[in-house]
Amino acid sequence: MSRKVCKFGGSSVKDAIQIKKVLDIVKNDDSRNIIVVSAPGRDEKYDEKITDHLLNVATCGKYFDEQKIYISKEQSFNAIIKKYKKLCSDLEIEDKHILASLEKDLNESTLEDEKREAYFLSRGEHYNAKIITNYFISQGLNIKLMLPEEFGFILSEDFRDGKVLPKTYENIEKNFEITEDVKYLVPGFYGVTNENEIAVMSRGGSDLTGGELAYALDADIYENWTDTNGVYEVDPRVISSANVIPRLTFKELRLLSSKGFNVFHFDAMLNCKKSKIPINIRNTNNKEHEGTIILSERVPMEDLVGIAKLDNMASIHLQKDMLADEIGFTAELLKIFSEFGINTYHYPTDKDDIAILVEQEDLKGKINNLRRSIEKRLKTDNIFVSYNLSIITLVGIGLKENTFAIVDAINALKENNISFEMFDMSPSKISLHIGISQNTANNALQTLYKKLLQKEEF
Ligand code: ASP
């Protein structure tokens, strides 16, 4: 029978109304047999995630304090208890055992440092999964709670950033028997080490739990239910009429991802990509919408699928006569950036010049010494730094077949009198990057969107 792994994120399980929508979705399709849930999303009172409140309790209030959020350990403790109490009462679930055991866990005092943080962090998913399972059973679903500590979701001993160990796959295969009559519910985000101590994966890690289950069970599809209709052609906050992209390859998704795009934990794709398991991003609040399907391969029906924009970039432009003939120049330059812990993006270059694009934020407190090191070690003639740039990236596997789309992009900018600072085509030929001053970037994005995606004539 076909098998679907369905992961519901924090906003999909934040209260009884949302959990009822989840039940509806799960009931609607018999093949939705593995359900992964996150901890409840933002609470009403403090507008913080339960996971963050848990970390605040674990660190005795330091976690919020460091971010200048004034919520004490006790307030977080109360917010957590209140949240689970309300969930139980709204879903008409017996709360006595659940709340007593939650309180006991939140008073745990023997663990220290990372182990303590990991343990507290895991409690969000742990108790939410218990409540949701009880509720589903009360609504007539034959569903079994599968706790990571029981079936063996084994993580490395990096307690706050655990990596899945191969034994996990064997344990999943052994313990999840897929039949028509039973479904399984799994809390995301955490697992146990070989020593049976609780560890969590990186933040947003429930996506990873879902991805690993899909991989180990060779699922037909991994549905990732969230609060957006899917991946949009352009940022819908800039262009409200933007459409959802129905099909995307893993590679296109990665290229389109910019800081504003936070739908999905990228590492969760790795094993799905390896096994060619499609990932379907869907909206719990709009279940009829088919969302975006991410695949290993698709037919390129169009040149371009989407346009991303990355703001707050800076360009460091180096000049030196004949630098291109100096063997090892670029290697040494990149080494300097890596010594400063700065991630580099694009490197347009010619005989006497090279520019490196970086995130502006990464230069804070470093630019003076970075410039000094470059001048000293590479004996450059000039270094110019420009700030407040945006990189607009045009993405589509169809671009490979039609490199003339570049001409359309440049023409559209020309017709609207928008100048640009940099232009770069990636070696894969499926993306083009245009560097543009940040104050004209939204205008450029709209222009390119109208011309290349809406195919509007000016
Ligand atoms: N609750 C965890 C977090 O907020 C994991 C998740 O939601 O995926 O990071």
GROMACS .gro file of C-alpha atoms and ligand atoms in nm:
model
  467
    1MET     CA    1   0.000   0.000   0.000
    2SER     CA    2   0.115   0.354  -0.055
    3ARG     CA    3   0.274   0.532   0.237
    4LYS     CA    4   0.289   0.898   0.319
    5VAL     CA    5   0.489   1.062   0.592
    6CYS     CA    6   0.317   1.384   0.703
    7LYS     CA    7   0.489   1.639   0.921
    8PHE     CA    8   0.288   1.916   1.087
    9GLY     CA    9   0.486   2.220   1.199
   10GLY     CA   10   0.439   2.438   1.508
   11SER     CA   11   0.172   2.665   1.359
   12SER     CA   12  -0.030   2.357   1.251
   13VAL     CA   13  -0.039   2.219   1.605
   14LYS     CA   14  -0.039   2.535   1.814
   15ASP     CA   15  -0.395   2.503   1.951
   16ALA     CA   16  -0.709   2.289   1.945
   17ILE     CA   17  -0.849   2.458   1.634
   18GLN     CA   18  -0.534   2.373   1.438
   19ILE     CA   19  -0.513   2.018   1.576
   20LYS     CA   20  -0.870   1.958   1.460
   21LYS     CA   21  -0.765   2.063   1.110
   22VAL     CA   22  -0.478   1.814   1.132
   23LEU     CA   23  -0.720   1.536   1.226
   24ASP     CA   24  -0.930   1.623   0.926
   25ILE     CA   25  -0.630   1.606   0.694
   26VAL     CA   26  -0.509   1.275   0.841
   27LYS     CA   27  -0.855   1.117   0.820
   28ASN     CA   28  -0.902   1.231   0.465
   29ASP     CA   29  -0.643   0.997   0.320
   30ASP     CA   30  -0.582   0.638   0.437
   31SER     CA   31  -0.227   0.640   0.311
   32ARG     CA   32  -0.130   0.923   0.549
   33ASN     CA   33   0.008   0.668   0.791
   34ILE     CA   34   0.307   0.830   0.959
   35ILE     CA   35   0.240   1.159   1.134
   36VAL     CA   36   0.519   1.374   1.279
   37VAL     CA   37   0.435   1.669   1.503
   38SER     CA   38   0.626   1.972   1.629
   39ALA     CA   39   0.581   2.150   1.960
   40PRO     CA   40   0.304   2.413   1.968
   41GLY     CA   41   0.400   2.731   1.781
   42ARG     CA   42   0.375   3.083   1.918
   43ASP     CA   43   0.155   3.131   2.222
   44GLU     CA   44  -0.105   3.406   2.245
   45LYS     CA   45   0.019   3.573   2.557
   46TYR     CA   46   0.392   3.625   2.492
   47ASP     CA   47   0.403   3.552   2.120
   48GLU     CA   48   0.688   3.305   2.174
   49LYS     CA   49   0.723   2.942   2.069
   50ILE     CA   50   0.683   2.678   2.339
   51THR     CA   51   1.029   2.549   2.241
   52ASP     CA   52   1.175   2.891   2.325
   53HIS     CA   53   0.992   2.901   2.657
   54LEU     CA   54   1.139   2.558   2.734
   55LEU     CA   55   1.490   2.679   2.661
   56ASN     CA   56   1.424   2.978   2.882
   57VAL     CA   57   1.331   2.750   3.170
   58ALA     CA   58   1.637   2.531   3.108
   59THR     CA   59   1.867   2.834   3.120
   60CYS     CA   60   1.690   2.994   3.418
   61GLY     CA   61   1.570   3.292   3.212
   62LYS     CA   62   1.905   3.365   3.041
   63TYR     CA   63   1.786   3.267   2.696
   64PHE     CA   64   1.524   3.543   2.666
   65ASP     CA   65   1.726   3.787   2.872
   66GLU     CA   66   2.013   3.772   2.622
   67GLN     CA   67   1.770   3.869   2.349
   68LYS     CA   68   1.630   4.151   2.563
   69ILE     CA   69   1.296   3.973   2.588
   70TYR     CA   70   1.169   4.023   2.939
   71ILE     CA   71   1.008   3.691   3.025
   72SER     CA   72   1.135   3.525   3.341
   73LYS     CA   73   1.192   3.155   3.396
   74GLU     CA   74   0.875   3.139   3.608
   75GLN     CA   75   0.668   3.315   3.343
   76SER     CA   76   0.791   3.070   3.080
   77PHE     CA   77   0.719   2.780   3.312
   78ASN     CA   78   0.363   2.905   3.361
   79ALA     CA   79   0.314   2.973   2.990
   80ILE     CA   80   0.412   2.611   2.912
   81ILE     CA   81   0.183   2.458   3.174
   82LYS     CA   82  -0.101   2.686   3.072
   83LYS     CA   83  -0.059   2.596   2.706
   84TYR     CA   84  -0.076   2.218   2.764
   85LYS     CA   85  -0.359   2.252   3.015
   86LYS     CA   86  -0.562   2.450   2.765
   87LEU     CA   87  -0.485   2.206   2.486
   88CYS     CA   88  -0.610   1.916   2.699
   89SER     CA   89  -0.923   2.098   2.807
   90ASP     CA   90  -1.007   2.226   2.455
   91LEU     CA   91  -0.955   1.879   2.310
   92GLU     CA   92  -1.139   1.718   2.603
   93ILE     CA   93  -0.843   1.500   2.699
   94GLU     CA   94  -0.779   1.379   3.054
   95ASP     CA   95  -0.493   1.605   3.169
   96LYS     CA   96  -0.398   1.479   3.516
   97HIS     CA   97  -0.114   1.244   3.421
   98ILE     CA   98   0.013   1.456   3.137
   99LEU     CA   99   0.038   1.775   3.344
  100ALA     CA  100   0.185   1.601   3.648
  101SER     CA  101   0.453   1.439   3.439
  102LEU     CA  102   0.524   1.764   3.249
  103GLU     CA  103   0.566   1.954   3.576
  104LYS     CA  104   0.799   1.688   3.705
  105ASP     CA  105   1.010   1.709   3.388
  106LEU     CA  106   1.027   2.088   3.411
  107ASN     CA  107   1.162   2.058   3.762
  108GLU     CA  108   1.437   1.819   3.659
  109SER     CA  109   1.758   1.928   3.829
  110THR     CA  110   2.024   1.662   3.780
  111LEU     CA  111   2.121   1.739   3.420
  112GLU     CA  112   2.363   2.015   3.327
  113ASP     CA  113   2.451   2.241   3.035
  114GLU     CA  114   2.372   2.103   2.690
  115LYS     CA  115   2.217   1.781   2.820
  116ARG     CA  116   1.978   1.985   3.033
  117GLU     CA  117   1.888   2.217   2.744
  118ALA     CA  118   1.831   1.926   2.508
  119TYR     CA  119   1.610   1.749   2.759
  120PHE     CA  120   1.393   2.055   2.820
  121LEU     CA  121   1.375   2.139   2.448
  122SER     CA  122   1.250   1.790   2.367
  123ARG     CA  123   0.956   1.820   2.608
  124GLY     CA  124   0.760   2.042   2.366
  125GLU     CA  125   0.730   1.773   2.100
  126HIS     CA  126   0.708   1.492   2.356
  127TYR     CA  127   0.395   1.621   2.532
  128ASN     CA  128   0.231   1.761   2.222
  129ALA     CA  129   0.260   1.418   2.058
  130LYS     CA  130   0.103   1.255   2.365
  131ILE     CA  131  -0.192   1.495   2.367
  132ILE     CA  132  -0.251   1.473   1.994
  133THR     CA  133  -0.238   1.092   1.999
  134ASN     CA  134  -0.490   1.080   2.284
  135TYR     CA  135  -0.716   1.320   2.099
  136PHE     CA  136  -0.694   1.123   1.771
  137ILE     CA  137  -0.776   0.801   1.957
  138SER     CA  138  -1.074   0.972   2.122
  139GLN     CA  139  -1.193   1.059   1.771
  140GLY     CA  140  -1.184   0.696   1.661
  141LEU     CA  141  -0.848   0.682   1.485
  142ASN     CA  142  -0.634   0.372   1.530
  143ILE     CA  143  -0.306   0.547   1.594
  144LYS     CA  144  -0.002   0.445   1.791
  145LEU     CA  145   0.237   0.684   1.965
  146MET     CA  146   0.598   0.606   1.873
  147LEU     CA  147   0.844   0.777   2.104
  148PRO     CA  148   1.199   0.822   1.973
  149GLU     CA  149   1.339   0.688   2.301
  150GLU     CA  150   1.133   0.370   2.257
  151PHE     CA  151   1.184   0.281   1.892
  152GLY     CA  152   1.541   0.412   1.884
  153PHE     CA  153   1.580   0.737   1.691
  154ILE     CA  154   1.951   0.742   1.762
  155LEU     CA  155   2.149   1.065   1.752
  156SER     CA  156   2.516   1.151   1.796
  157GLU     CA  157   2.624   1.298   2.128
  158ASP     CA  158   2.604   1.658   2.006
  159PHE     CA  159   2.319   1.717   2.244
  160ARG     CA  160   2.192   2.039   2.085
  161ASP     CA  161   2.274   1.948   1.726
  162GLY     CA  162   2.248   1.569   1.715
  163LYS     CA  163   2.309   1.392   1.385
  164VAL     CA  164   2.113   1.083   1.292
  165LEU     CA  165   2.316   0.762   1.326
  166PRO     CA  166   2.264   0.470   1.081
  167LYS     CA  167   2.114   0.246   1.350
  168THR     CA  168   1.805   0.473   1.339
  169TYR     CA  169   1.713   0.349   0.992
  170GLU     CA  170   1.726  -0.016   1.101
  171ASN     CA  171   1.515   0.066   1.408
  172ILE     CA  172   1.252   0.244   1.199
  173GLU     CA  173   1.229  -0.042   0.951
  174LYS     CA  174   1.198  -0.290   1.235
  175ASN     CA  175   0.935  -0.105   1.440
  176PHE     CA  176   0.702   0.055   1.188
  177GLU     CA  177   0.486  -0.203   1.024
  178ILE     CA  178   0.280  -0.030   0.759
  179THR     CA  179  -0.070  -0.175   0.725
  180GLU     CA  180  -0.407  -0.031   0.633
  181ASP     CA  181  -0.546  -0.032   0.986
  182VAL     CA  182  -0.287   0.148   1.190
  183LYS     CA  183  -0.124   0.490   1.182
  184TYR     CA  184   0.179   0.606   1.378
  185LEU     CA  185   0.240   0.939   1.548
  186VAL     CA  186   0.597   1.051   1.618
  187PRO     CA  187   0.719   1.359   1.806
  188GLY     CA  188   0.975   1.540   1.589
  189PHE     CA  189   1.302   1.712   1.673
  190TYR     CA  190   1.452   1.478   1.933
  191GLY     CA  191   1.608   1.140   1.973
  192VAL     CA  192   1.838   0.958   2.211
  193THR     CA  193   2.210   0.888   2.211
  194ASN     CA  194   2.355   0.538   2.229
  195GLU     CA  195   2.362   0.593   2.606
  196ASN     CA  196   1.987   0.656   2.599
  197GLU     CA  197   2.018   1.024   2.689
  198ILE     CA  198   1.787   1.276   2.520
  199ALA     CA  199   1.942   1.487   2.243
  200VAL     CA  200   1.781   1.725   1.995
  201MET     CA  201   1.866   1.805   1.635
  202SER     CA  202   1.909   2.163   1.514
  203ARG     CA  203   1.617   2.408   1.545
  204GLY     CA  204   1.333   2.329   1.309
  205GLY     CA  205   1.441   1.965   1.346
  206SER     CA  206   1.095   1.808   1.316
  207ASP     CA  207   1.142   1.845   0.942
  208LEU     CA  208   1.445   1.620   0.982
  209THR     CA  209   1.251   1.357   1.176
  210GLY     CA  210   0.995   1.347   0.894
  211GLY     CA  211   1.266   1.331   0.627
  212GLU     CA  212   1.445   1.043   0.800
  213LEU     CA  213   1.122   0.846   0.847
  214ALA     CA  214   1.031   0.900   0.481
  215TYR     CA  215   1.376   0.779   0.378
  216ALA     CA  216   1.387   0.474   0.605
  217LEU     CA  217   1.035   0.364   0.510
  218ASP     CA  218   1.083   0.447   0.142
  219ALA     CA  219   0.768   0.663   0.151
  220ASP     CA  220   0.588   0.754  -0.169
  221ILE     CA  221   0.578   1.115  -0.061
  222TYR     CA  222   0.681   1.334   0.230
  223GLU     CA  223   0.410   1.590   0.301
  224ASN     CA  224   0.530   1.890   0.495
  225TRP     CA  225   0.228   2.078   0.631
  226THR     CA  226   0.285   2.437   0.727
  227ASP     CA  227   0.109   2.775   0.713
  228THR     CA  228   0.186   2.881   0.359
  229ASN     CA  229   0.052   2.750   0.029
  230GLY     CA  230   0.398   2.653  -0.092
  231VAL     CA  231   0.701   2.813  -0.251
  232TYR     CA  232   0.618   3.134  -0.435
  233GLU     CA  233   0.766   3.255  -0.766
  234VAL     CA  234   0.876   3.572  -0.588
  235ASP     CA  235   0.847   3.693  -0.232
  236PRO     CA  236   0.470   3.750  -0.186
  237ARG     CA  237   0.547   4.025   0.067
  238VAL     CA  238   0.690   4.228  -0.223
  239ILE     CA  239   0.451   4.110  -0.496
  240SER     CA  240   0.118   4.009  -0.352
  241SER     CA  241  -0.011   3.858  -0.677
  242ALA     CA  242   0.277   3.606  -0.691
  243ASN     CA  243   0.175   3.245  -0.760
  244VAL     CA  244   0.282   2.926  -0.590
  245ILE     CA  245   0.523   2.717  -0.799
  246PRO     CA  246   0.360   2.376  -0.850
  247ARG     CA  247   0.679   2.179  -0.923
  248LEU     CA  248   1.039   2.247  -0.841
  249THR     CA  249   1.358   2.043  -0.836
  250PHE     CA  250   1.562   2.016  -0.516
  251LYS     CA  251   1.834   2.218  -0.683
  252GLU     CA  252   1.596   2.495  -0.790
  253LEU     CA  253   1.459   2.516  -0.438
  254ARG     CA  254   1.807   2.555  -0.294
  255LEU     CA  255   1.891   2.828  -0.542
  256LEU     CA  256   1.568   3.013  -0.475
  257SER     CA  257   1.609   2.999  -0.104
  258SER     CA  258   1.705   3.331   0.037
  259LYS     CA  259   1.688   3.462   0.387
  260GLY     CA  260   1.316   3.531   0.354
  261PHE     CA  261   1.245   3.173   0.258
  262ASN     CA  262   1.209   2.965   0.568
  263VAL     CA  263   0.955   2.704   0.476
  264PHE     CA  264   1.174   2.404   0.522
  265HIS     CA  265   1.487   2.269   0.691
  266PHE     CA  266   1.729   2.203   0.408
  267ASP     CA  267   1.905   1.906   0.560
  268ALA     CA  268   1.569   1.728   0.560
  269MET     CA  269   1.590   1.716   0.182
  270LEU     CA  270   1.918   1.533   0.162
  271ASN     CA  271   1.802   1.176   0.206
  272CYS     CA  272   1.474   1.239   0.024
  273LYS     CA  273   1.674   1.371  -0.268
  274LYS     CA  274   1.901   1.066  -0.257
  275SER     CA  275   1.601   0.831  -0.276
  276LYS     CA  276   1.404   1.057  -0.512
  277ILE     CA  277   1.118   1.087  -0.262
  278PRO     CA  278   0.904   1.389  -0.356
  279ILE     CA  279   0.843   1.648  -0.084
  280ASN     CA  280   0.508   1.825  -0.093
  281ILE     CA  281   0.484   2.156   0.096
  282ARG     CA  282   0.119   2.214   0.191
  283ASN     CA  283  -0.094   2.452   0.393
  284THR     CA  284  -0.285   2.318   0.695
  285ASN     CA  285  -0.511   2.626   0.672
  286ASN     CA  286  -0.591   2.565   0.306
  287LYS     CA  287  -0.592   2.189   0.264
  288GLU     CA  288  -0.742   2.194  -0.086
  289HIS     CA  289  -0.440   2.375  -0.225
  290GLU     CA  290  -0.197   2.129  -0.383
  291GLY     CA  291   0.109   2.321  -0.267
  292THR     CA  292   0.457   2.282  -0.412
  293ILE     CA  293   0.609   1.945  -0.498
  294ILE     CA  294   0.987   1.922  -0.480
  295LEU     CA  295   1.135   1.653  -0.703
  296SER     CA  296   1.469   1.524  -0.824
  297GLU     CA  297   1.365   1.569  -1.183
  298ARG     CA  298   1.094   1.749  -1.377
  299VAL     CA  299   1.019   1.848  -1.735
  300PRO     CA  300   1.124   2.210  -1.790
  301MET     CA  301   0.801   2.359  -1.925
  302GLU     CA  302   0.922   2.716  -1.878
  303ASP     CA  303   1.254   2.902  -1.877
  304LEU     CA  304   1.218   3.043  -1.532
  305VAL     CA  305   1.038   2.923  -1.220
  306GLY     CA  306   1.116   3.192  -0.969
  307ILE     CA  307   1.312   3.498  -0.872
  308ALA     CA  308   1.474   3.539  -0.530
  309LYS     CA  309   1.611   3.852  -0.371
  310LEU     CA  310   1.878   3.863  -0.106
  311ASP     CA  311   1.920   4.201   0.068
  312ASN     CA  312   2.194   4.350   0.284
  313MET     CA  313   2.486   4.227   0.079
  314ALA     CA  314   2.823   4.396   0.039
  315SER     CA  315   3.079   4.378  -0.238
  316ILE     CA  316   3.453   4.387  -0.174
  317HIS     CA  317   3.621   4.482  -0.497
  318LEU     CA  318   3.999   4.431  -0.524
  319GLN     CA  319   4.219   4.584  -0.792
  320LYS     CA  320   4.571   4.477  -0.879
  321ASP     CA  321   4.741   4.480  -1.219
  322MET     CA  322   4.745   4.130  -1.369
  323LEU     CA  323   4.605   3.960  -1.061
  324ALA     CA  324   4.455   3.693  -1.284
  325ASP     CA  325   4.808   3.578  -1.375
  326GLU     CA  326   4.913   3.533  -1.013
  327ILE     CA  327   4.870   3.165  -0.939
  328GLY     CA  328   4.709   3.112  -0.603
  329PHE     CA  329   4.580   3.473  -0.569
  330THR     CA  330   4.212   3.376  -0.542
  331ALA     CA  331   4.292   3.079  -0.320
  332GLU     CA  332   4.479   3.306  -0.077
  333LEU     CA  333   4.197   3.564  -0.088
  334LEU     CA  334   3.933   3.306  -0.003
  335LYS     CA  335   4.158   3.171   0.270
  336ILE     CA  336   4.164   3.516   0.431
  337PHE     CA  337   3.784   3.531   0.426
  338SER     CA  338   3.763   3.187   0.581
  339GLU     CA  339   4.010   3.285   0.854
  340PHE     CA  340   3.773   3.571   0.941
  341GLY     CA  341   3.479   3.328   0.943
  342ILE     CA  342   3.309   3.508   0.654
  343ASN     CA  343   3.101   3.314   0.407
  344THR     CA  344   3.154   3.424   0.045
  345TYR     CA  345   2.890   3.423  -0.230
  346HIS     CA  346   2.986   3.523  -0.585
  347TYR     CA  347   3.323   3.615  -0.733
  348PRO     CA  348   3.299   3.810  -1.060
  349THR     CA  349   3.653   3.849  -1.193
  350ASP     CA  350   3.875   3.966  -1.483
  351LYS     CA  351   4.244   4.035  -1.547
  352ASP     CA  352   4.294   4.313  -1.292
  353ASP     CA  353   3.987   4.291  -1.070
  354ILE     CA  354   3.795   4.055  -0.851
  355ALA     CA  355   3.490   4.123  -0.635
  356ILE     CA  356   3.366   3.907  -0.351
  357LEU     CA  357   3.008   3.931  -0.236
  358VAL     CA  358   2.933   3.871   0.128
  359GLU     CA  359   2.657   3.934   0.379
  360GLN     CA  360   2.700   4.283   0.519
  361GLU     CA  361   2.630   4.160   0.870
  362ASP     CA  362   2.935   3.930   0.851
  363LEU     CA  363   3.166   4.229   0.805
  364LYS     CA  364   3.060   4.395   1.130
  365GLY     CA  365   3.360   4.444   1.355
  366LYS     CA  366   3.585   4.276   1.097
  367ILE     CA  367   3.611   4.500   0.791
  368ASN     CA  368   3.907   4.704   0.915
  369ASN     CA  369   4.126   4.404   0.988
  370LEU     CA  370   4.003   4.214   0.686
  371ARG     CA  371   4.110   4.499   0.457
  372ARG     CA  372   4.443   4.518   0.637
  373SER     CA  373   4.511   4.145   0.592
  374ILE     CA  374   4.419   4.154   0.224
  375GLU     CA  375   4.644   4.455   0.159
  376LYS     CA  376   4.933   4.301   0.348
  377ARG     CA  377   4.915   3.950   0.209
  378LEU     CA  378   4.805   4.018  -0.148
  379LYS     CA  379   4.963   4.361  -0.208
  380THR     CA  380   4.650   4.496  -0.377
  381ASP     CA  381   4.644   4.839  -0.548
  382ASN     CA  382   4.292   4.933  -0.432
  383ILE     CA  383   4.005   4.787  -0.234
  384PHE     CA  384   3.657   4.934  -0.270
  385VAL     CA  385   3.374   4.822  -0.045
  386SER     CA  386   3.011   4.889  -0.145
  387TYR     CA  387   2.728   4.826   0.097
  388ASN     CA  388   2.350   4.788   0.070
  389LEU     CA  389   2.339   4.571  -0.236
  390SER     CA  390   2.072   4.317  -0.323
  391ILE     CA  391   2.133   4.006  -0.526
  392ILE     CA  392   1.844   3.910  -0.747
  393THR     CA  393   1.863   3.547  -0.858
  394LEU     CA  394   1.665   3.413  -1.153
  395VAL     CA  395   1.617   3.037  -1.132
  396GLY     CA  396   1.487   2.766  -1.365
  397ILE     CA  397   1.622   2.447  -1.517
  398GLY     CA  398   1.473   2.570  -1.847
  399LEU     CA  399   1.728   2.855  -1.853
  400LYS     CA  400   1.985   2.601  -1.966
  401GLU     CA  401   1.796   2.550  -2.290
  402ASN     CA  402   1.726   2.921  -2.339
  403THR     CA  403   2.020   3.135  -2.239
  404PHE     CA  404   1.853   3.425  -2.425
  405ALA     CA  405   1.631   3.476  -2.121
  406ILE     CA  406   1.931   3.682  -2.004
  407VAL     CA  407   1.863   3.925  -2.286
  408ASP     CA  408   1.500   3.961  -2.179
  409ALA     CA  409   1.608   4.027  -1.822
  410ILE     CA  410   1.858   4.295  -1.921
  411ASN     CA  411   1.610   4.452  -2.166
  412ALA     CA  412   1.341   4.470  -1.902
  413LEU     CA  413   1.580   4.653  -1.669
  414LYS     CA  414   1.694   4.883  -1.949
  415GLU     CA  415   1.339   4.972  -2.052
  416ASN     CA  416   1.270   5.074  -1.694
  417ASN     CA  417   1.596   5.260  -1.655
  418ILE     CA  418   1.720   5.036  -1.373
  419SER     CA  419   2.097   5.005  -1.370
  420PHE     CA  420   2.282   4.719  -1.207
  421GLU     CA  421   2.621   4.663  -1.046
  422MET     CA  422   2.696   4.304  -1.132
  423PHE     CA  423   2.582   4.022  -1.353
  424ASP     CA  424   2.683   3.660  -1.314
  425MET     CA  425   2.564   3.336  -1.472
  426SER     CA  426   2.619   3.021  -1.268
  427PRO     CA  427   2.817   2.734  -1.425
  428SER     CA  428   2.510   2.510  -1.404
  429LYS     CA  429   2.335   2.765  -1.631
  430ILE     CA  430   2.018   2.733  -1.429
  431SER     CA  431   2.060   3.055  -1.236
  432LEU     CA  432   2.159   3.414  -1.306
  433HIS     CA  433   2.257   3.665  -1.042
  434ILE     CA  434   2.212   4.039  -1.076
  435GLY     CA  435   2.365   4.271  -0.816
  436ILE     CA  436   2.160   4.584  -0.770
  437SER     CA  437   2.149   4.877  -0.532
  438GLN     CA  438   1.914   4.787  -0.248
  439ASN     CA  439   1.692   5.091  -0.290
  440THR     CA  440   1.599   4.993  -0.646
  441ALA     CA  441   1.584   4.617  -0.580
  442ASN     CA  442   1.209   4.589  -0.520
  443ASN     CA  443   1.145   4.788  -0.834
  444ALA     CA  444   1.382   4.559  -1.027
  445LEU     CA  445   1.213   4.252  -0.883
  446GLN     CA  446   0.872   4.376  -0.994
  447THR     CA  447   1.002   4.460  -1.340
  448LEU     CA  448   1.165   4.119  -1.388
  449TYR     CA  449   0.861   3.941  -1.248
  450LYS     CA  450   0.624   4.117  -1.489
  451LYS     CA  451   0.843   4.063  -1.792
  452LEU     CA  452   0.975   3.712  -1.730
  453LEU     CA  453   0.710   3.537  -1.525
  454GLN     CA  454   0.392   3.719  -1.618
  455LYS     CA  455   0.525   3.775  -1.971
  456GLU     CA  456   0.380   4.124  -1.977
  457GLU     CA  457   0.483   4.350  -2.264
  458PHE     CA  458   0.593   4.698  -2.166
  459ASP     N1  459   1.009   2.281   1.808
  459ASP     C1  460   1.137   2.284   1.747
  459ASP     C2  461   1.176   2.425   1.711
  459ASP     O1  462   1.102   2.518   1.737
  459ASP     C3  463   1.148   2.191   1.631
  459ASP     C4  464   1.050   2.215   1.521
  459ASP     O2  465   0.952   2.285   1.537
  459ASP     O3  466   1.072   2.160   1.412
  459ASP     O4  467   1.283   2.445   1.659
   0.00000   0.00000   0.00000
